[in-house]
CSV table of C-alpha atoms and ligand atoms in Angstrom, one decimal:
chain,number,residue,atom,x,y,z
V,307,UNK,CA,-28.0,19.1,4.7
V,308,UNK,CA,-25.0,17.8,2.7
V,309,UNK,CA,-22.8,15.7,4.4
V,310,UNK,CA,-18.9,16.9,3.4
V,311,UNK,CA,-16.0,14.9,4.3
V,312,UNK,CA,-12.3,16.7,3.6
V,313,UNK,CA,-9.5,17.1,5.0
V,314,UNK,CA,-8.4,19.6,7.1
V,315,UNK,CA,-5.6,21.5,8.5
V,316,UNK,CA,-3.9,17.6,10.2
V,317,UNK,CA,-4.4,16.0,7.2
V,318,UNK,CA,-2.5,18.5,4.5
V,319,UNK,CA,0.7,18.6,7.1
V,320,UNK,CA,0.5,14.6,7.5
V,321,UNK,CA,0.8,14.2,3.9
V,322,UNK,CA,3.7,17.3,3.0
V,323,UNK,CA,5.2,15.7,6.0
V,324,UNK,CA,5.2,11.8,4.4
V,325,UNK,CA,6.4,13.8,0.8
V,326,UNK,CA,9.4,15.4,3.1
V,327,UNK,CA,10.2,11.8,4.6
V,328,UNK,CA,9.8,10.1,1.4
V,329,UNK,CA,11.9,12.2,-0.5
V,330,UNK,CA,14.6,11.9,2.2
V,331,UNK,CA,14.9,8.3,2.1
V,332,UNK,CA,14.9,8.5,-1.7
V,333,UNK,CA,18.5,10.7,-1.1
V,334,UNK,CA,19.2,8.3,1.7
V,335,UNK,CA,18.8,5.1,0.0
V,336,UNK,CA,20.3,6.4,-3.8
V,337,UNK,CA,23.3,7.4,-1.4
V,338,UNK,CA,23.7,4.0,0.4
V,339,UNK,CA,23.9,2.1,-3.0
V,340,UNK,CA,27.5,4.0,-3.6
V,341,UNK,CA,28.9,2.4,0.1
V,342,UNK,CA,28.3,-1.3,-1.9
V,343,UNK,CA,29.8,-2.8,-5.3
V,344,UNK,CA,27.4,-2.5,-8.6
V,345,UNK,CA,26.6,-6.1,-8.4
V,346,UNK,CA,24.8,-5.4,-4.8
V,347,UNK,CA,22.7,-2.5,-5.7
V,348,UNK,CA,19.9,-4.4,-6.9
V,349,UNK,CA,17.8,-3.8,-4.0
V,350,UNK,CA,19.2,-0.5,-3.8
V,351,UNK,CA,17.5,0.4,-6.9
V,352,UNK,CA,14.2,-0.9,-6.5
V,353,UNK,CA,14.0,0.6,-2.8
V,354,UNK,CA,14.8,3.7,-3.9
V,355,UNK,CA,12.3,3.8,-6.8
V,356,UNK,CA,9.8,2.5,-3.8
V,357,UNK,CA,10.5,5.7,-1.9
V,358,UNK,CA,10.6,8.4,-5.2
V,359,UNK,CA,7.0,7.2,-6.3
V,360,UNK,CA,5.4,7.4,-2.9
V,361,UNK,CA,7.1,10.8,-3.0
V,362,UNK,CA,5.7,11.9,-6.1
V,363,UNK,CA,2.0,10.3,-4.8
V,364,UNK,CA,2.4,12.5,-1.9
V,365,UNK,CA,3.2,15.5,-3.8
V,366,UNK,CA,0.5,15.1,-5.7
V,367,UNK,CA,-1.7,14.5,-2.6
V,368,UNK,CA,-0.6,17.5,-0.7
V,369,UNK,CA,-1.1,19.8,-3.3
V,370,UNK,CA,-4.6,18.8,-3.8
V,371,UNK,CA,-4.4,17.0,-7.2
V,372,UNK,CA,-4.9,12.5,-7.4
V,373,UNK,CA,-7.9,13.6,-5.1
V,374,UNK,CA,-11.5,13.7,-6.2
V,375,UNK,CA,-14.7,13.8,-4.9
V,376,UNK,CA,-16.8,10.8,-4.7
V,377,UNK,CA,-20.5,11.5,-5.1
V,378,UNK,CA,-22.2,8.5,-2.6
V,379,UNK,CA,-25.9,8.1,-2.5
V,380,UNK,CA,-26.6,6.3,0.9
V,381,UNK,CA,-29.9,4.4,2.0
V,382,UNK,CA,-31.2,5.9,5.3
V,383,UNK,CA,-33.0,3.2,7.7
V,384,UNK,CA,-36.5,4.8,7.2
V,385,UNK,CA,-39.7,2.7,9.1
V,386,UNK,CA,-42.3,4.1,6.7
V,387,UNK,CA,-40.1,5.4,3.8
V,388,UNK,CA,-38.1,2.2,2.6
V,389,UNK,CA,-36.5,4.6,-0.2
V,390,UNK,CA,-34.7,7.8,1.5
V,391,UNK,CA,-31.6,8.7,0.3
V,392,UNK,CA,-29.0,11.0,1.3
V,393,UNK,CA,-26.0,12.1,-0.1
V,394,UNK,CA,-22.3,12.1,1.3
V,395,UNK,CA,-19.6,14.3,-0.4
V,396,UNK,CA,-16.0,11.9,0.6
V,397,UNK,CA,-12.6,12.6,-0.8
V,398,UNK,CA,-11.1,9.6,-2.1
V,399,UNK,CA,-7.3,9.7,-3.3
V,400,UNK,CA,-6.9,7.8,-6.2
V,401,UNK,CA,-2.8,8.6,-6.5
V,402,UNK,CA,-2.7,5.9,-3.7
V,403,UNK,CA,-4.2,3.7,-6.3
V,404,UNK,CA,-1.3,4.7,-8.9
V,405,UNK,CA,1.1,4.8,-6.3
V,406,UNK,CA,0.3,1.5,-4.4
V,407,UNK,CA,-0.2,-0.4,-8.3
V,408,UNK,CA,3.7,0.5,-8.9
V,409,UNK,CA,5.2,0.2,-5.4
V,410,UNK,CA,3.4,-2.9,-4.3
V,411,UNK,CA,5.4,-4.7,-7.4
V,412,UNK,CA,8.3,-3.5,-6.2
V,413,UNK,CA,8.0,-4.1,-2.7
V,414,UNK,CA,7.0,-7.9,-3.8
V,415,UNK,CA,10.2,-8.0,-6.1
V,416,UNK,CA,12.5,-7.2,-3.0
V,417,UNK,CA,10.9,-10.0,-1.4
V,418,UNK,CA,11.2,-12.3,-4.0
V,419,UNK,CA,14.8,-11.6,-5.1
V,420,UNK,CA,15.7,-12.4,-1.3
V,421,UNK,CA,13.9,-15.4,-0.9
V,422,UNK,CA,14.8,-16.7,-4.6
V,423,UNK,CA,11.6,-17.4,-5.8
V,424,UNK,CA,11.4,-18.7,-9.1
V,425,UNK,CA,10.1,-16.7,-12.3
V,426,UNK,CA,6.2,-18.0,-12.6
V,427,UNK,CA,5.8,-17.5,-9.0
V,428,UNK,CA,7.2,-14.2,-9.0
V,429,UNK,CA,4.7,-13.4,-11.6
V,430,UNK,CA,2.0,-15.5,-10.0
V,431,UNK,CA,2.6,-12.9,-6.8
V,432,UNK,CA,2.8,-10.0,-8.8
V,433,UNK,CA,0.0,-10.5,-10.9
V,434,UNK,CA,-2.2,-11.0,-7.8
V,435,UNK,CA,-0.8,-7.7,-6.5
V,436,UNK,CA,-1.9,-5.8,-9.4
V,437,UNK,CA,-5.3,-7.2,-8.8
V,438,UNK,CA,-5.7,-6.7,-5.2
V,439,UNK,CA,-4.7,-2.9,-5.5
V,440,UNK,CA,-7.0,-2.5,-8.9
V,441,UNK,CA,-10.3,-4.2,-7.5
V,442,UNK,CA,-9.6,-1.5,-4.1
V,443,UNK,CA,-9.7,0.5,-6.6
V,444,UNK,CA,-13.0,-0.1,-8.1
V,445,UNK,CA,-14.6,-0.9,-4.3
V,446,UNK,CA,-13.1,2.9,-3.6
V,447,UNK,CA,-15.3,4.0,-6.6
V,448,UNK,CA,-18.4,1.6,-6.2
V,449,UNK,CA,-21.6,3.1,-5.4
V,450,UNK,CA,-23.2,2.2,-2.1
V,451,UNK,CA,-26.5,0.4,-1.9
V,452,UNK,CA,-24.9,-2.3,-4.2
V,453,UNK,CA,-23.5,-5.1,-3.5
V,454,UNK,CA,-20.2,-4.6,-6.0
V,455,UNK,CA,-18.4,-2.4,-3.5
V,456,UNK,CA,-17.8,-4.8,-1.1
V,457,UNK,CA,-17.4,-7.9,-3.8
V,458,UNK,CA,-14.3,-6.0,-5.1
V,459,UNK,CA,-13.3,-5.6,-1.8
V,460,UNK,CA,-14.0,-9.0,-1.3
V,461,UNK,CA,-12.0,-9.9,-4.3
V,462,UNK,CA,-8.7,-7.7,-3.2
V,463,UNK,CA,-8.8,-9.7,0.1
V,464,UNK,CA,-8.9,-12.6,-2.0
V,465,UNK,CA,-5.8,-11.7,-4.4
V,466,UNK,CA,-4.1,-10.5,-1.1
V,467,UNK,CA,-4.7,-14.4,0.8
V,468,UNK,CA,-2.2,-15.1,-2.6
V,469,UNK,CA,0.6,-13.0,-1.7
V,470,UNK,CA,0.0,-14.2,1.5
V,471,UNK,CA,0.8,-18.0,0.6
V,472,UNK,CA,3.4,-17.1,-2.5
V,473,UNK,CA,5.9,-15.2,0.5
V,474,UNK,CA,4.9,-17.4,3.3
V,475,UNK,CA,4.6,-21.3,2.1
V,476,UNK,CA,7.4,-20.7,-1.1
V,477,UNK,CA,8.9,-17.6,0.0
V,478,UNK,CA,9.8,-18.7,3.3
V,479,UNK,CA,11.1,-22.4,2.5
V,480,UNK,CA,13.5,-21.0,-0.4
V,481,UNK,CA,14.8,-18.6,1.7
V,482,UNK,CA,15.6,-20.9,4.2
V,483,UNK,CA,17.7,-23.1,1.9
V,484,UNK,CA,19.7,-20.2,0.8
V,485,UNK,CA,21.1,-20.4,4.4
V,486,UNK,CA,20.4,-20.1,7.7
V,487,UNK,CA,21.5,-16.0,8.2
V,488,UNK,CA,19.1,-15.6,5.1
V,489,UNK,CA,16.0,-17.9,6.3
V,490,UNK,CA,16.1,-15.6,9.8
V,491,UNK,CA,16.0,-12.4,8.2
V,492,UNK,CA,13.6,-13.2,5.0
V,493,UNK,CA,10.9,-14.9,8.2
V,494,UNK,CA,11.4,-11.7,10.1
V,495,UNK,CA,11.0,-9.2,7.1
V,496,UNK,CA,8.4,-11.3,5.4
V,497,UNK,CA,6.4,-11.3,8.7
V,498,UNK,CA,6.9,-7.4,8.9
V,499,UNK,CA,6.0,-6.5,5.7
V,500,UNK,CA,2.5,-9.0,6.2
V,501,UNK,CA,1.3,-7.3,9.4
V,502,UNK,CA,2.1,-3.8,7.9
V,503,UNK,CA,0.5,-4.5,4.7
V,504,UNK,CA,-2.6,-6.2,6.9
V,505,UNK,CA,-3.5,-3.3,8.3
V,506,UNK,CA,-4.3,-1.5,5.4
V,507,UNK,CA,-7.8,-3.3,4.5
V,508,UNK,CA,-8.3,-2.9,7.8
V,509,UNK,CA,-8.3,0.8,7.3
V,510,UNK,CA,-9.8,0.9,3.8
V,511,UNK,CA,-12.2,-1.2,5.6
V,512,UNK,CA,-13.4,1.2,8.1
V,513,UNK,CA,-12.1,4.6,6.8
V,514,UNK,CA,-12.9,4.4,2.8
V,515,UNK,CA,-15.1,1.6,3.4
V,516,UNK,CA,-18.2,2.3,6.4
V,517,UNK,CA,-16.7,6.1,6.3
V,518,UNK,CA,-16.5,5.6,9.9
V,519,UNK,CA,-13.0,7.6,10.5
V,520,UNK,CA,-12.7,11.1,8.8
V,521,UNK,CA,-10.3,12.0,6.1
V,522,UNK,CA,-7.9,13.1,8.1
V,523,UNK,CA,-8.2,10.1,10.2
V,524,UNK,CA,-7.6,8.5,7.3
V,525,UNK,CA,-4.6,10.3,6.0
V,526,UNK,CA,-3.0,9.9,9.5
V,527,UNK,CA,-3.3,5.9,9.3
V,528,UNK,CA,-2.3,5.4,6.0
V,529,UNK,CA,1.0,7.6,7.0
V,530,UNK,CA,1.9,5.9,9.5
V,531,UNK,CA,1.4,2.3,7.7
V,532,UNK,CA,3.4,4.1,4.4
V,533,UNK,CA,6.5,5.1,6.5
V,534,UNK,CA,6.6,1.6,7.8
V,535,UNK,CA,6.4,-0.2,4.9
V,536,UNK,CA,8.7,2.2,2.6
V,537,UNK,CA,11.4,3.5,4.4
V,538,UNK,CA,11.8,1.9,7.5
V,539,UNK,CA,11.2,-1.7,5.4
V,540,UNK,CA,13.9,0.1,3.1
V,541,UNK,CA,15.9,0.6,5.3
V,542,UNK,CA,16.1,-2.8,7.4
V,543,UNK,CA,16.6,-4.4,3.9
V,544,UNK,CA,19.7,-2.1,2.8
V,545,UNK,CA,21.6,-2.2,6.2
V,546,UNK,CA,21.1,-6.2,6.3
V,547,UNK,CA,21.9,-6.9,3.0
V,548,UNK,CA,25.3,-4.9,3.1
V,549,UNK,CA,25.9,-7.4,5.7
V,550,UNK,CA,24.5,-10.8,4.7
V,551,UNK,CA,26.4,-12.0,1.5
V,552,UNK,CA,23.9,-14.8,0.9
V,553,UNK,CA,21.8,-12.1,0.1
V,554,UNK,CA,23.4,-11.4,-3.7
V,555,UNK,CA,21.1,-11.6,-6.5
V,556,UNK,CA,22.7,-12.6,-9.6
V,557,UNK,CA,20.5,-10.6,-12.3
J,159,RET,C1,-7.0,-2.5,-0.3
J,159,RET,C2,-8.6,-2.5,-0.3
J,159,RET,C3,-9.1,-3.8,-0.8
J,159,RET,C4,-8.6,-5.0,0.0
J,159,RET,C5,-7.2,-5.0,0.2
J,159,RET,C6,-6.4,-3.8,0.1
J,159,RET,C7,-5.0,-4.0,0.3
J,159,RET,C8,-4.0,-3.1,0.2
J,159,RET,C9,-2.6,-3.3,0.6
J,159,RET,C10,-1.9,-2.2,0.4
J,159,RET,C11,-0.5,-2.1,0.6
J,159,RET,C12,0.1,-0.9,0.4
J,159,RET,C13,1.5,-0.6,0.7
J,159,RET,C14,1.9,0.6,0.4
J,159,RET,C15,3.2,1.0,0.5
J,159,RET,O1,3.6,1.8,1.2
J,159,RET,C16,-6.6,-2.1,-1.7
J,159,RET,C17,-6.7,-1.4,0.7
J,159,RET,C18,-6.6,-6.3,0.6
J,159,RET,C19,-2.1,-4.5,1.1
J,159,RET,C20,2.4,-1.6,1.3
């Protein structure tokens, strides 16, 4: 008996529904960057190109395209037959993969351009991004029964650990000399944006991963986790940089 796992009915409204929100604050945030002078839209711009890729991803999502079906042969725990297989039919959305390997940057580069981090490390942190989403990428793709799938996995954590030290240990002390006001509100971002972005391996881990939660499950989660780390992060960003002078980037 094949084993199919799709979504259904709560998953195709979830993901129109994050397109809808994502195009919104795309309008939202393109609109907020007229209230401030040219030289403060930096983050306007990269916020905004945040929330019109994840709209596109979702798009694409929704209307059943950056999906495919991944093919997974799975040992079954057999006393007397050490080699039964089965097979398991899971969708896997790879636009995540496009979408995450272009917004993650991004997301970083906000971070960055508040805190003042210097050139190499904003590479160093970027870099590691671009790694951490590509290696999920291969672990979404790896065949079970080996031992790659969750060594690229192991891998992404790795890269992520990075990030992790880059925006807390560099990110957090450069912001703080910038100023007090600027210190508070990088910490309070910065630790936002870590738990948010936390729970996503977490899901990978259980959903993608052990296929433990269905795909609609799965579309549900990564929802919410998108809305809170696009345009609600967005959001908090723009409304406290319109406010915060120290938060100017000269580029
Ligand atoms: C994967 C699986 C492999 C291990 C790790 C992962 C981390 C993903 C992250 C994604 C963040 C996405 C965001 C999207 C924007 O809305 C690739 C799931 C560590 C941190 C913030």
């Amino acid at each position: 008996k094949p084993d199919i796992q799709v979504a259904h009915h709560d998953g195709q409204v979830t993901l129109w529904v994050v397109f809808v929100i994502m195009l919104i604050a795309s309008a939202v945030f393109a609109g907020m960057s007229w209230t401030v002078p040219l030289n403060k839209r930096l983050y306007h711009v990269i916020t905004t190109l945040i929330t019109i890729i994840a709209a596109l991803s979702y798009f694409a999502m929704a209307s059943g395209h950056g999906v495919a079906i991944h093919h997974i042969k799975v040992r079954v725990e057999h006393e007397h037959a050490p080699d039964t297989f089965k097979y398991i039919d899971r969708q896997v959305f790879w636009a995540r993969y496009v979408d995450w390997s272009l917004t993650t940057p991004l997301l970083l580069l906000d971070l960055a351009f508040l805190a003042g981090l210097s050139g190499g490390h904003i590479l160093m942190t970027v870099v590691a991004d671009l790694i951490m989403i590509l290696t999920g990428l291969f672990a979404a793709f790896g065949a079970e029964d080996t031992p790659q799938k969750w060594g690229w996995y192991t891998i992404a954590c790795i890269a992520y650990l990075v990030i992790i030290w880059h925006l807390v240990v560099n990110g957090r002390a450069l912001a703080a000399a910038r100023g007090g006001a600027v210190g508070k509100f990088y910490s309070s971002i910065a630790g936002f944006t870590i738990l948010i972005w936390t729970a996503y391996p977490i899901v990978w881990g259980i959903a993608d991963g052990a296929r433990n939660v269905s795909v609609d499950g799965e579309i549900i989660a990564y929802a919410v986790l998108d809305v809170l780390a696009k345009p609600i992060f967005g959001l908090w960003l723009l409304i406290t940089h319109a406010k915060l002078a120290e938060t100017n980037v000269d580029l």
